[in-house]
Short mmCIF file of C-alpha atoms in Angstrom, two decimals:
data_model
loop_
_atom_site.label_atom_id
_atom_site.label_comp_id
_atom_site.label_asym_id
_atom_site.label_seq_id
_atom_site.Cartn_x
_atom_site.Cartn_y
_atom_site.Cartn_z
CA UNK E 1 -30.84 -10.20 -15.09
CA UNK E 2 -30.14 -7.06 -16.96
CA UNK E 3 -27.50 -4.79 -15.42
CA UNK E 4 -24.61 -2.53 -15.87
CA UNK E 5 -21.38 -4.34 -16.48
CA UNK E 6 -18.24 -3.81 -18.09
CA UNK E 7 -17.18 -4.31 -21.33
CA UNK E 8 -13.52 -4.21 -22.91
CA UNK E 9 -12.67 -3.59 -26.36
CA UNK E 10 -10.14 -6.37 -27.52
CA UNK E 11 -9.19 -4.06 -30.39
CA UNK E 12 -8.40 -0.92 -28.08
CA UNK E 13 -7.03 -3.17 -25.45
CA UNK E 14 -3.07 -3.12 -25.78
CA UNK E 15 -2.52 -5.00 -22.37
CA UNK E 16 -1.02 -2.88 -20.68
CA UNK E 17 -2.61 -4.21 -17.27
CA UNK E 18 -3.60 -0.52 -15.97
CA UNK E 19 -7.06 -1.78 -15.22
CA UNK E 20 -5.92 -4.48 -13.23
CA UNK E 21 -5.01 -3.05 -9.99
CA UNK E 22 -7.59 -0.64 -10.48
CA UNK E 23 -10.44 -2.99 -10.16
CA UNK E 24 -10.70 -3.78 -6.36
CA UNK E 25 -12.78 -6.82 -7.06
CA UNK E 26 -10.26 -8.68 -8.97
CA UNK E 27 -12.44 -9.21 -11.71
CA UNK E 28 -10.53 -7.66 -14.30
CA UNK E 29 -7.22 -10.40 -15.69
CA UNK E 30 -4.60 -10.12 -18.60
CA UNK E 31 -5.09 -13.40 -20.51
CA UNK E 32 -2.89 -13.65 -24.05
CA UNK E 33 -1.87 -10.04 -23.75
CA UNK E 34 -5.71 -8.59 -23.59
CA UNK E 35 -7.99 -7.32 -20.55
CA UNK E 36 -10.84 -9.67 -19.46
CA UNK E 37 -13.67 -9.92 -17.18
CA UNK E 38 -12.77 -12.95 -15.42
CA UNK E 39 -16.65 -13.35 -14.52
CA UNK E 40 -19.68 -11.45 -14.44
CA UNK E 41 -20.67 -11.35 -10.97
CA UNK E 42 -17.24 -10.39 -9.71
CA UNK E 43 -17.98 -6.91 -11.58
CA UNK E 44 -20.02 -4.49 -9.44
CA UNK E 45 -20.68 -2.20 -12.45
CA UNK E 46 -19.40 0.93 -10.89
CA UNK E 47 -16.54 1.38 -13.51
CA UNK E 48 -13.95 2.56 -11.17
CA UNK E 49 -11.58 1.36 -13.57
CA UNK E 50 -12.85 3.00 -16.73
CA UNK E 51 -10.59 6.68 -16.10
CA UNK E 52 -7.51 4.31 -15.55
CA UNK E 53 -7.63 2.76 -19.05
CA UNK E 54 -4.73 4.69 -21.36
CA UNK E 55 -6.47 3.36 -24.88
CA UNK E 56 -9.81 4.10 -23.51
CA UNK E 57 -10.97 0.57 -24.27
CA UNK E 58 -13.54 0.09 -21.23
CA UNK E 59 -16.82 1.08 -20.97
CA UNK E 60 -20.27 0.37 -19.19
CA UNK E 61 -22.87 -1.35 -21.11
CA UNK E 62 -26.49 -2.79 -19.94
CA UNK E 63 -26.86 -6.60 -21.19
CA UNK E 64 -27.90 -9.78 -19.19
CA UNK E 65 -25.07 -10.91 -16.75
CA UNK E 66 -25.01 -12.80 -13.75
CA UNK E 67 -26.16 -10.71 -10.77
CA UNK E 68 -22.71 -9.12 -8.88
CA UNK E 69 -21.86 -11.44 -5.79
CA UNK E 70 -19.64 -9.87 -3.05
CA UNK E 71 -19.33 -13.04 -1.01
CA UNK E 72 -18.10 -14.90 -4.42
CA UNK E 73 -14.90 -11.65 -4.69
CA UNK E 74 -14.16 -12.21 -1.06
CA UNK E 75 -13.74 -16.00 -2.59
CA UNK E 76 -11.93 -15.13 -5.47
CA UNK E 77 -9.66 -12.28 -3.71
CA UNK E 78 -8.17 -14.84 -1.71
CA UNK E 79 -6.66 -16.35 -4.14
CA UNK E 80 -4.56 -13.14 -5.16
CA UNK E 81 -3.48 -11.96 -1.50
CA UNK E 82 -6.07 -9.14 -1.72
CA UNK E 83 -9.11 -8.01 0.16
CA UNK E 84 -12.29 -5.89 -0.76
CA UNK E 85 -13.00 -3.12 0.81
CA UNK E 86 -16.55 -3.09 2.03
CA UNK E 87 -17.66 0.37 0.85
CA UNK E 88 -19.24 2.57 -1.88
CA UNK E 89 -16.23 3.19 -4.54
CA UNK E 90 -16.65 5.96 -5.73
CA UNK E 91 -17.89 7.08 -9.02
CA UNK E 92 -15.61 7.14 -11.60
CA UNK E 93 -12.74 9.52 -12.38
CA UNK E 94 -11.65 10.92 -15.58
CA UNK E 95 -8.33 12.75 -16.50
CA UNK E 96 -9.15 15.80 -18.22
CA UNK E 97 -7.08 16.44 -21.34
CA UNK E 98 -3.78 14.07 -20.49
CA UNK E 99 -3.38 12.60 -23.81
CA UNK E 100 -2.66 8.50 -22.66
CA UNK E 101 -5.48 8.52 -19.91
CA UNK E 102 -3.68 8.78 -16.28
CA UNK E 103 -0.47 10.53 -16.17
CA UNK E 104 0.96 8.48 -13.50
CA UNK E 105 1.21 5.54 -15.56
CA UNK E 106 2.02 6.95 -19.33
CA UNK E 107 5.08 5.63 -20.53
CA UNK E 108 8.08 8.19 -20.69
CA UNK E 109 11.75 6.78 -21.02
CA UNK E 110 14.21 9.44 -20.54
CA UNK E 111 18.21 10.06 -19.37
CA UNK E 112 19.56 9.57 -15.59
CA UNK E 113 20.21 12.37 -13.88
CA UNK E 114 23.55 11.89 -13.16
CA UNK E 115 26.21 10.39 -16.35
CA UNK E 116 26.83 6.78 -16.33
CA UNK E 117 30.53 7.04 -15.25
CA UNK E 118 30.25 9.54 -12.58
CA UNK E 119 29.77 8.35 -8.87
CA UNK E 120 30.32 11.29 -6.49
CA UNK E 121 31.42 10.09 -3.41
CA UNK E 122 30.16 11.55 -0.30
CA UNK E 123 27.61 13.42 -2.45
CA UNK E 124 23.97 12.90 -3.54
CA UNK E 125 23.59 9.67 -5.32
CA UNK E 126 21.71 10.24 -8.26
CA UNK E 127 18.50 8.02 -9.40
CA UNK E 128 19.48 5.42 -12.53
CA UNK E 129 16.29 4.97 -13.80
CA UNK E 130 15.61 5.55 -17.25
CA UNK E 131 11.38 4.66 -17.54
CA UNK E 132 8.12 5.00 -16.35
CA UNK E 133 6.16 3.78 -15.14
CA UNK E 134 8.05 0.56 -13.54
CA UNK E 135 5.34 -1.54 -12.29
CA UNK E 136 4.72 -4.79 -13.77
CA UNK E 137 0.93 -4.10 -14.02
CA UNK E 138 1.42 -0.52 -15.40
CA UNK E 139 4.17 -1.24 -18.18
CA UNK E 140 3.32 -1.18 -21.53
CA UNK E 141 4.49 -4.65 -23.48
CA UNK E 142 5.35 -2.69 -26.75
CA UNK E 143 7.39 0.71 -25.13
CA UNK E 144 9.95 1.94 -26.86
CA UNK E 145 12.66 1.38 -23.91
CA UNK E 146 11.97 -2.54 -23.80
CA UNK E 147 13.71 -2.42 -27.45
CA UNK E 148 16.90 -3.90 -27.55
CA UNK E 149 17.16 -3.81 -23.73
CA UNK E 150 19.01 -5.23 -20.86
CA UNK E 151 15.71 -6.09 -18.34
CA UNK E 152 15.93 -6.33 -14.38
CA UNK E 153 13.01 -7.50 -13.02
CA UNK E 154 13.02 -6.59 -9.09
CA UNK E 155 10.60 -7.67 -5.93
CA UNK E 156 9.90 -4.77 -4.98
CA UNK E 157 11.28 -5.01 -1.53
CA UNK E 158 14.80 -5.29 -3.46
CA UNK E 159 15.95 -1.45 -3.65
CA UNK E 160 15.10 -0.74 -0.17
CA UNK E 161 17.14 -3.46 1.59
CA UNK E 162 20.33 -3.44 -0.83
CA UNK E 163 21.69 0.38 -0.58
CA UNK E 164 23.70 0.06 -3.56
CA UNK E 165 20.87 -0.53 -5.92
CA UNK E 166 20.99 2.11 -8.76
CA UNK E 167 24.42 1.91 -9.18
CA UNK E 168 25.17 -1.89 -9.00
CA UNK E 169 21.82 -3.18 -10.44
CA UNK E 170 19.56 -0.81 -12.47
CA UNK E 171 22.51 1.12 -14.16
CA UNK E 172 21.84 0.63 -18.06
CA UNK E 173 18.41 -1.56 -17.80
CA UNK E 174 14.93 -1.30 -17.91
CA UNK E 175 12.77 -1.91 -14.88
CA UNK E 176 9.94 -3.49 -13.80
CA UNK E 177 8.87 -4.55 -10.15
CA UNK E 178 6.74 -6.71 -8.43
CA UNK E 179 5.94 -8.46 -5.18
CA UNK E 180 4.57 -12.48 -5.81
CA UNK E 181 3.14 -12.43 -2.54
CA UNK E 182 0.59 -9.71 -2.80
CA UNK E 183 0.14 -9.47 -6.16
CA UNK E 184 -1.56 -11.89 -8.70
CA UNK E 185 1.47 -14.05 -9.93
CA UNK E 186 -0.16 -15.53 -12.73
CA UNK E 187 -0.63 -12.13 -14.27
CA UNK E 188 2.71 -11.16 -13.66
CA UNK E 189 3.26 -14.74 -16.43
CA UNK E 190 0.86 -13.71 -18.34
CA UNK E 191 2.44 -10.30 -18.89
CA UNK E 192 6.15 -11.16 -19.06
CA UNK E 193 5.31 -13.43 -21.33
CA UNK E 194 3.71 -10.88 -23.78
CA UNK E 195 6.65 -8.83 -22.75
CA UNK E 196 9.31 -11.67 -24.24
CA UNK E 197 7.28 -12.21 -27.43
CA UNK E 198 7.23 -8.60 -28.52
CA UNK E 199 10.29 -6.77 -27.18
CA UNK E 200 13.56 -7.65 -28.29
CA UNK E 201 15.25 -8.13 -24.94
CA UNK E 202 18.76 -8.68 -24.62
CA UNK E 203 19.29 -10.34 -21.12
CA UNK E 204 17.07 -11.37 -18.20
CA UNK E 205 18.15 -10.27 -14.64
CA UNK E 206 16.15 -11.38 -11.78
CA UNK E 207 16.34 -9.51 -9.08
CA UNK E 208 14.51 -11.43 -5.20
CA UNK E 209 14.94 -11.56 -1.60
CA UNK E 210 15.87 -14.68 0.39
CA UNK E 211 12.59 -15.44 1.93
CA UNK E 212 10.79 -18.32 0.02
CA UNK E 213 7.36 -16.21 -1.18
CA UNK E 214 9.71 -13.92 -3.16
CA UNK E 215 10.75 -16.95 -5.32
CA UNK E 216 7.56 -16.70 -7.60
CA UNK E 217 8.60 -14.20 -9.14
CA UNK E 218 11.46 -15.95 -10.69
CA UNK E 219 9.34 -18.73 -11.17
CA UNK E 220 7.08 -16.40 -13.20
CA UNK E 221 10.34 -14.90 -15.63
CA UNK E 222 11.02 -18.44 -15.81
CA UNK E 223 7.92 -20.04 -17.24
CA UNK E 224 6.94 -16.56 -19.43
CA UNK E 225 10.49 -17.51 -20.93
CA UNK E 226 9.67 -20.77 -21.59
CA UNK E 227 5.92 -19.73 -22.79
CA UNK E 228 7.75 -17.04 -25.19
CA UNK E 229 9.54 -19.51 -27.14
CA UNK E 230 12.48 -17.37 -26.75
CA UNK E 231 16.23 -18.30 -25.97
CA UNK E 232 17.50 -15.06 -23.95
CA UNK E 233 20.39 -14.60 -21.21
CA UNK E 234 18.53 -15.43 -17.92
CA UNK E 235 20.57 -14.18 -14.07
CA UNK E 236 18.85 -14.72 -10.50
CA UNK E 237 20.24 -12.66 -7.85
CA UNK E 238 19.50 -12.93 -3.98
CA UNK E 239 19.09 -10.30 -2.21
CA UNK E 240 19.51 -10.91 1.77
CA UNK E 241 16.65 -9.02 4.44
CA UNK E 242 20.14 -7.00 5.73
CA UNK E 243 20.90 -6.10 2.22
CA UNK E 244 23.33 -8.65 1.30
CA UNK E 245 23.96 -10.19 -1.85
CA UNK E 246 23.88 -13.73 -1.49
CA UNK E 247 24.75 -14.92 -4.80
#
């Protein structure tokens, strides 16, 4: 049938992974550091994801594609720990003027707020972090604060259970977070990898919590190392549910 579908220009496309999340069907995937349409009738046609694209690479076109198939996302959602919501998305938005496409996830590197060597005790601890945006989806393979950079890769449930996070773990390092259960693991791979091929990262710390679903996402820097053909430094680091460090 002829219908409205997306369509992604490989030569805008810089893999950034922006479009990802934004697609609630799932039918959007990073594969060798480009956006694809994993299948034709897991696309509704709606193009809720076009106003998240920073290169402006998506668009809706009319050609013949398989006829959109809610029962088949349901299918293919389960795979990735994600559900659809059963409504009307809405139509799409855009961003006015903001050079980059959504401001929330443009990348901006920039100093702590508080000097490296300074820890006021008894005062207010001051953030560490030196990017944005920091989630794995979001990041941009090719940013300017991946060069020549110490990376911590975090679960995301990491900073809130170990209190001393900024000070003893994301001090001096670029960041990027993600949770292996919920997310899509295999393009959290797919995008480390890119990540390893193109930046010139210095060391690898990986950054989980003790309960066994938070180990894919060591398994995933583990395997995009491999994939990379690279030989960096490579750290895991437990994080106990009460905050402890267990090694």
């Amino acid at each position: 049938m002829i219908r409205k579908i997306v369509q992604i220009d490989e030569e805008k496309c810089n893999g950034c992974g922006v479009c990802v999340p934004a697609c609630a069907e799932g039918a959007i995937k990073i594969v060798n550091g480009k956006a694809v349409l994993a299948a034709d009738n897991l696309c509704d046609g709606l193009g809720a994801c076009l106003g998240d694209c920073p290169q402006d690479a998506i668009r809706i076109i009319e050609r013949e594609a398989d006829e959109f198939d809610e029962a088949a996302v349901d299918e293919h959602l389960k795979g990735t720990g994600r559900e659809l919501a059963h409504h009307t998305p809405p139509p799409p938005q855009t961003h006015g003027h903001h050079a980059g496409g959504c401001p929330g996830s443009r990348a901006m590197a920039f100093a702590p707020s508080h000097p490296a060597d300074e820890h006021p005790a008894g005062g207010k601890i001051a953030s560490r972090l030196r990017q944005w945006p920091v989630q794995l989806h979001l990041v941009p393979t090719t940013a300017p604060y991946f060069q020549d950079a110490d990376l911590l890769i975090a679960a995301d449930c990491v900073a809130f259970a170990h209190g001393d996070f900024h000070r003893e773990f994301l001090e001096g390092k670029a960041l990027v977070i993600g949770c292996p259960k919920l997310d899509d693991n295999n393009a959290y791979l797919q995008k480390l990898t890119e990540l390893f091929r193109v930046s010139s990262i210095k060391s690898i710390t990986v950054l989980r919590m003790e309960v066994p679903c938070c180990g894919g996402i060591v398994m995933a820097a583990r395997q995009a190392l491999a994939a990379s053909g690279k030989n960096i430094p490579f750290r895991e680091v437990t994080i106990g549910i009460q905050g402890d460090v267990k090694g």
